[in-house]
mmCIF file of C-alpha atoms in Angstrom:
data_model
loop_
_atom_site.group_PDB
_atom_site.id
_atom_site.type_symbol
_atom_site.label_atom_id
_atom_site.label_comp_id
_atom_site.label_asym_id
_atom_site.label_seq_id
_atom_site.Cartn_x
_atom_site.Cartn_y
_atom_site.Cartn_z
ATOM 1 C CA UNK A 1 19.332 6.236 11.898
ATOM 2 C CA UNK A 2 19.374 6.875 15.608
ATOM 3 C CA UNK A 3 16.294 8.170 17.337
ATOM 4 C CA UNK A 4 16.511 11.844 18.218
ATOM 5 C CA UNK A 5 15.186 12.232 21.745
ATOM 6 C CA UNK A 6 15.839 14.772 24.441
ATOM 7 C CA UNK A 7 15.117 13.992 28.083
ATOM 8 C CA UNK A 8 15.583 16.672 30.736
ATOM 9 C CA UNK A 9 16.967 14.191 33.270
ATOM 10 C CA UNK A 10 19.853 13.403 30.882
ATOM 11 C CA UNK A 11 20.781 17.083 30.563
ATOM 12 C CA UNK A 12 20.670 18.063 34.259
ATOM 13 C CA UNK A 13 24.143 16.606 35.095
ATOM 14 C CA UNK A 14 25.648 18.474 32.130
ATOM 15 C CA UNK A 15 24.371 21.850 33.385
ATOM 16 C CA UNK A 16 26.356 22.023 36.643
ATOM 17 C CA UNK A 17 27.009 25.790 36.710
ATOM 18 C CA UNK A 18 23.372 26.838 36.209
ATOM 19 C CA UNK A 19 21.192 27.420 39.278
ATOM 20 C CA UNK A 20 17.905 26.147 37.812
ATOM 21 C CA UNK A 21 19.090 23.117 35.834
ATOM 22 C CA UNK A 22 15.686 21.457 35.429
ATOM 23 C CA UNK A 23 14.141 24.525 33.795
ATOM 24 C CA UNK A 24 17.166 24.957 31.528
ATOM 25 C CA UNK A 25 17.058 21.296 30.529
ATOM 26 C CA UNK A 26 13.321 21.499 29.775
ATOM 27 C CA UNK A 27 13.902 24.605 27.649
ATOM 28 C CA UNK A 28 16.710 22.921 25.704
ATOM 29 C CA UNK A 29 14.525 19.852 25.098
ATOM 30 C CA UNK A 30 11.633 21.990 23.846
ATOM 31 C CA UNK A 31 13.942 23.849 21.472
ATOM 32 C CA UNK A 32 15.460 20.580 20.285
ATOM 33 C CA UNK A 33 12.006 19.139 19.590
ATOM 34 C CA UNK A 34 10.978 22.259 17.654
ATOM 35 C CA UNK A 35 14.112 22.109 15.504
ATOM 36 C CA UNK A 36 13.630 18.373 14.932
ATOM 37 C CA UNK A 37 10.035 18.972 13.787
ATOM 38 C CA UNK A 38 11.205 21.729 11.433
ATOM 39 C CA UNK A 39 13.809 19.430 9.891
ATOM 40 C CA UNK A 40 11.196 16.699 9.500
ATOM 41 C CA UNK A 41 8.875 19.112 7.669
ATOM 42 C CA UNK A 42 11.690 20.274 5.390
ATOM 43 C CA UNK A 43 12.680 16.682 4.597
ATOM 44 C CA UNK A 44 9.059 15.873 3.720
ATOM 45 C CA UNK A 45 8.859 18.915 1.416
ATOM 46 C CA UNK A 46 12.127 17.982 -0.298
ATOM 47 C CA UNK A 47 10.905 14.412 -0.852
ATOM 48 C CA UNK A 48 7.642 15.649 -2.395
ATOM 49 C CA UNK A 49 9.476 18.111 -4.644
ATOM 50 C CA UNK A 50 11.841 15.380 -5.816
ATOM 51 C CA UNK A 51 8.940 13.027 -6.553
ATOM 52 C CA UNK A 52 7.025 15.649 -8.562
ATOM 53 C CA UNK A 53 10.101 16.743 -10.499
ATOM 54 C CA UNK A 54 10.955 13.123 -11.309
ATOM 55 C CA UNK A 55 7.406 12.541 -12.543
ATOM 56 C CA UNK A 56 7.728 15.612 -14.773
ATOM 57 C CA UNK A 57 11.012 14.314 -16.202
ATOM 58 C CA UNK A 58 9.475 10.922 -16.969
ATOM 59 C CA UNK A 59 6.555 12.593 -18.738
ATOM 60 C CA UNK A 60 8.946 14.783 -20.757
ATOM 61 C CA UNK A 61 10.948 11.672 -21.607
ATOM 62 C CA UNK A 62 7.794 10.038 -22.991
ATOM 63 C CA UNK A 63 7.216 13.081 -25.208
ATOM 64 C CA UNK A 64 10.795 12.847 -26.449
ATOM 65 C CA UNK A 65 10.416 9.176 -27.266
ATOM 66 C CA UNK A 66 7.197 9.922 -29.158
ATOM 67 C CA UNK A 67 9.027 12.493 -31.289
ATOM 68 C CA UNK A 68 11.937 10.104 -31.848
ATOM 69 C CA UNK A 69 9.627 7.306 -32.950
ATOM 70 C CA UNK A 70 7.585 9.655 -35.155
ATOM 71 C CA UNK A 71 10.762 10.727 -36.920
ATOM 72 C CA UNK A 72 11.802 7.127 -37.458
ATOM 73 C CA UNK A 73 8.780 6.026 -39.497
ATOM 74 C CA UNK A 74 7.125 7.070 -42.735
ATOM 75 C CA UNK A 75 4.552 9.871 -42.668
ATOM 76 C CA UNK A 76 1.613 7.500 -43.073
ATOM 77 C CA UNK A 77 2.493 5.666 -39.822
ATOM 78 C CA UNK A 78 3.014 8.689 -37.553
ATOM 79 C CA UNK A 79 -0.524 8.584 -36.123
ATOM 80 C CA UNK A 80 -0.145 4.899 -35.237
ATOM 81 C CA UNK A 81 3.146 5.560 -33.460
ATOM 82 C CA UNK A 82 1.665 8.511 -31.551
ATOM 83 C CA UNK A 83 -1.333 6.424 -30.492
ATOM 84 C CA UNK A 84 1.016 3.663 -29.329
ATOM 85 C CA UNK A 85 2.987 6.149 -27.229
ATOM 86 C CA UNK A 86 -0.134 7.716 -25.701
ATOM 87 C CA UNK A 87 -1.527 4.279 -24.838
ATOM 88 C CA UNK A 88 1.824 3.353 -23.317
ATOM 89 C CA UNK A 89 1.705 6.401 -21.034
ATOM 90 C CA UNK A 90 -1.888 5.644 -20.015
ATOM 91 C CA UNK A 91 -1.196 1.966 -19.304
ATOM 92 C CA UNK A 92 1.979 2.787 -17.355
ATOM 93 C CA UNK A 93 0.096 5.361 -15.278
ATOM 94 C CA UNK A 94 -2.660 2.853 -14.553
ATOM 95 C CA UNK A 95 -0.228 0.158 -13.454
ATOM 96 C CA UNK A 96 1.672 2.627 -11.280
ATOM 97 C CA UNK A 97 -1.630 3.608 -9.666
ATOM 98 C CA UNK A 98 -2.588 -0.023 -9.057
ATOM 99 C CA UNK A 99 0.762 -1.540 -8.063
ATOM 100 C CA UNK A 100 3.716 0.852 -8.208
ATOM 101 C CA UNK A 101 2.828 3.227 -5.392
ATOM 102 C CA UNK A 102 2.432 0.444 -2.837
ATOM 103 C CA UNK A 103 5.716 -1.128 -3.941
ATOM 104 C CA UNK A 104 7.555 2.189 -3.755
ATOM 105 C CA UNK A 105 5.997 3.730 -0.648
ATOM 106 C CA UNK A 106 4.413 0.820 1.228
ATOM 107 C CA UNK A 107 5.760 -0.162 4.603
ATOM 108 C CA UNK A 108 8.745 -2.464 4.098
ATOM 109 C CA UNK A 109 7.987 -6.138 4.541
ATOM 110 C CA UNK A 110 11.451 -7.241 3.443
ATOM 111 C CA UNK A 111 14.732 -5.716 2.274
ATOM 112 C CA UNK A 112 13.888 -5.785 -1.440
ATOM 113 C CA UNK A 113 10.489 -4.210 -2.012
ATOM 114 C CA UNK A 114 7.702 -2.502 -0.108
ATOM 115 C CA UNK A 115 4.639 -4.354 1.090
ATOM 116 C CA UNK A 116 1.999 -4.676 -1.574
ATOM 117 C CA UNK A 117 -1.364 -4.329 0.139
ATOM 118 C CA UNK A 118 -3.838 -4.702 -2.677
ATOM 119 C CA UNK A 119 -7.037 -5.399 -0.770
ATOM 120 C CA UNK A 120 -9.039 -2.961 -2.898
ATOM 121 C CA UNK A 121 -7.580 -4.249 -6.147
ATOM 122 C CA UNK A 122 -8.115 -7.861 -5.063
ATOM 123 C CA UNK A 123 -11.798 -7.162 -4.344
ATOM 124 C CA UNK A 124 -12.127 -5.410 -7.691
ATOM 125 C CA UNK A 125 -10.512 -8.325 -9.531
ATOM 126 C CA UNK A 126 -12.739 -10.802 -7.706
ATOM 127 C CA UNK A 127 -15.826 -8.958 -8.982
ATOM 128 C CA UNK A 128 -14.501 -9.113 -12.534
ATOM 129 C CA UNK A 129 -13.866 -12.869 -12.275
ATOM 130 C CA UNK A 130 -17.335 -13.647 -10.962
ATOM 131 C CA UNK A 131 -19.881 -11.033 -12.053
ATOM 132 C CA UNK A 132 -23.240 -11.056 -10.279
ATOM 133 C CA UNK A 133 -25.949 -13.207 -11.825
ATOM 134 C CA UNK A 134 -29.271 -11.456 -12.415
#
């Protein structure tokens, strides 16, 4: 996407019939910048709304799968199936917290996936591998 910039010196030749072209060009650039900032804020709000709504749909989907699985087994196994589904949601949420967010929203390091900067997780895993000796 092209960069949206407005420079007064580029607009002055286009405003031939106006007596004070520099002031008019500055005003147009200020208005353009304000509109650009408004569109940026709206785009950010739309992205956040989409992300939250998608998360809600995934959670509702998990509830639907739990009901489907509970209806597919005998009554004595329903609690086991429900526990399996709840643990699946918890484990998926944990892995998204640890890895998924950086893959989805990290700065792109290549064309396939976002950069995975797991410095905190790496330090945490290192402590698990070699616990302190007392």
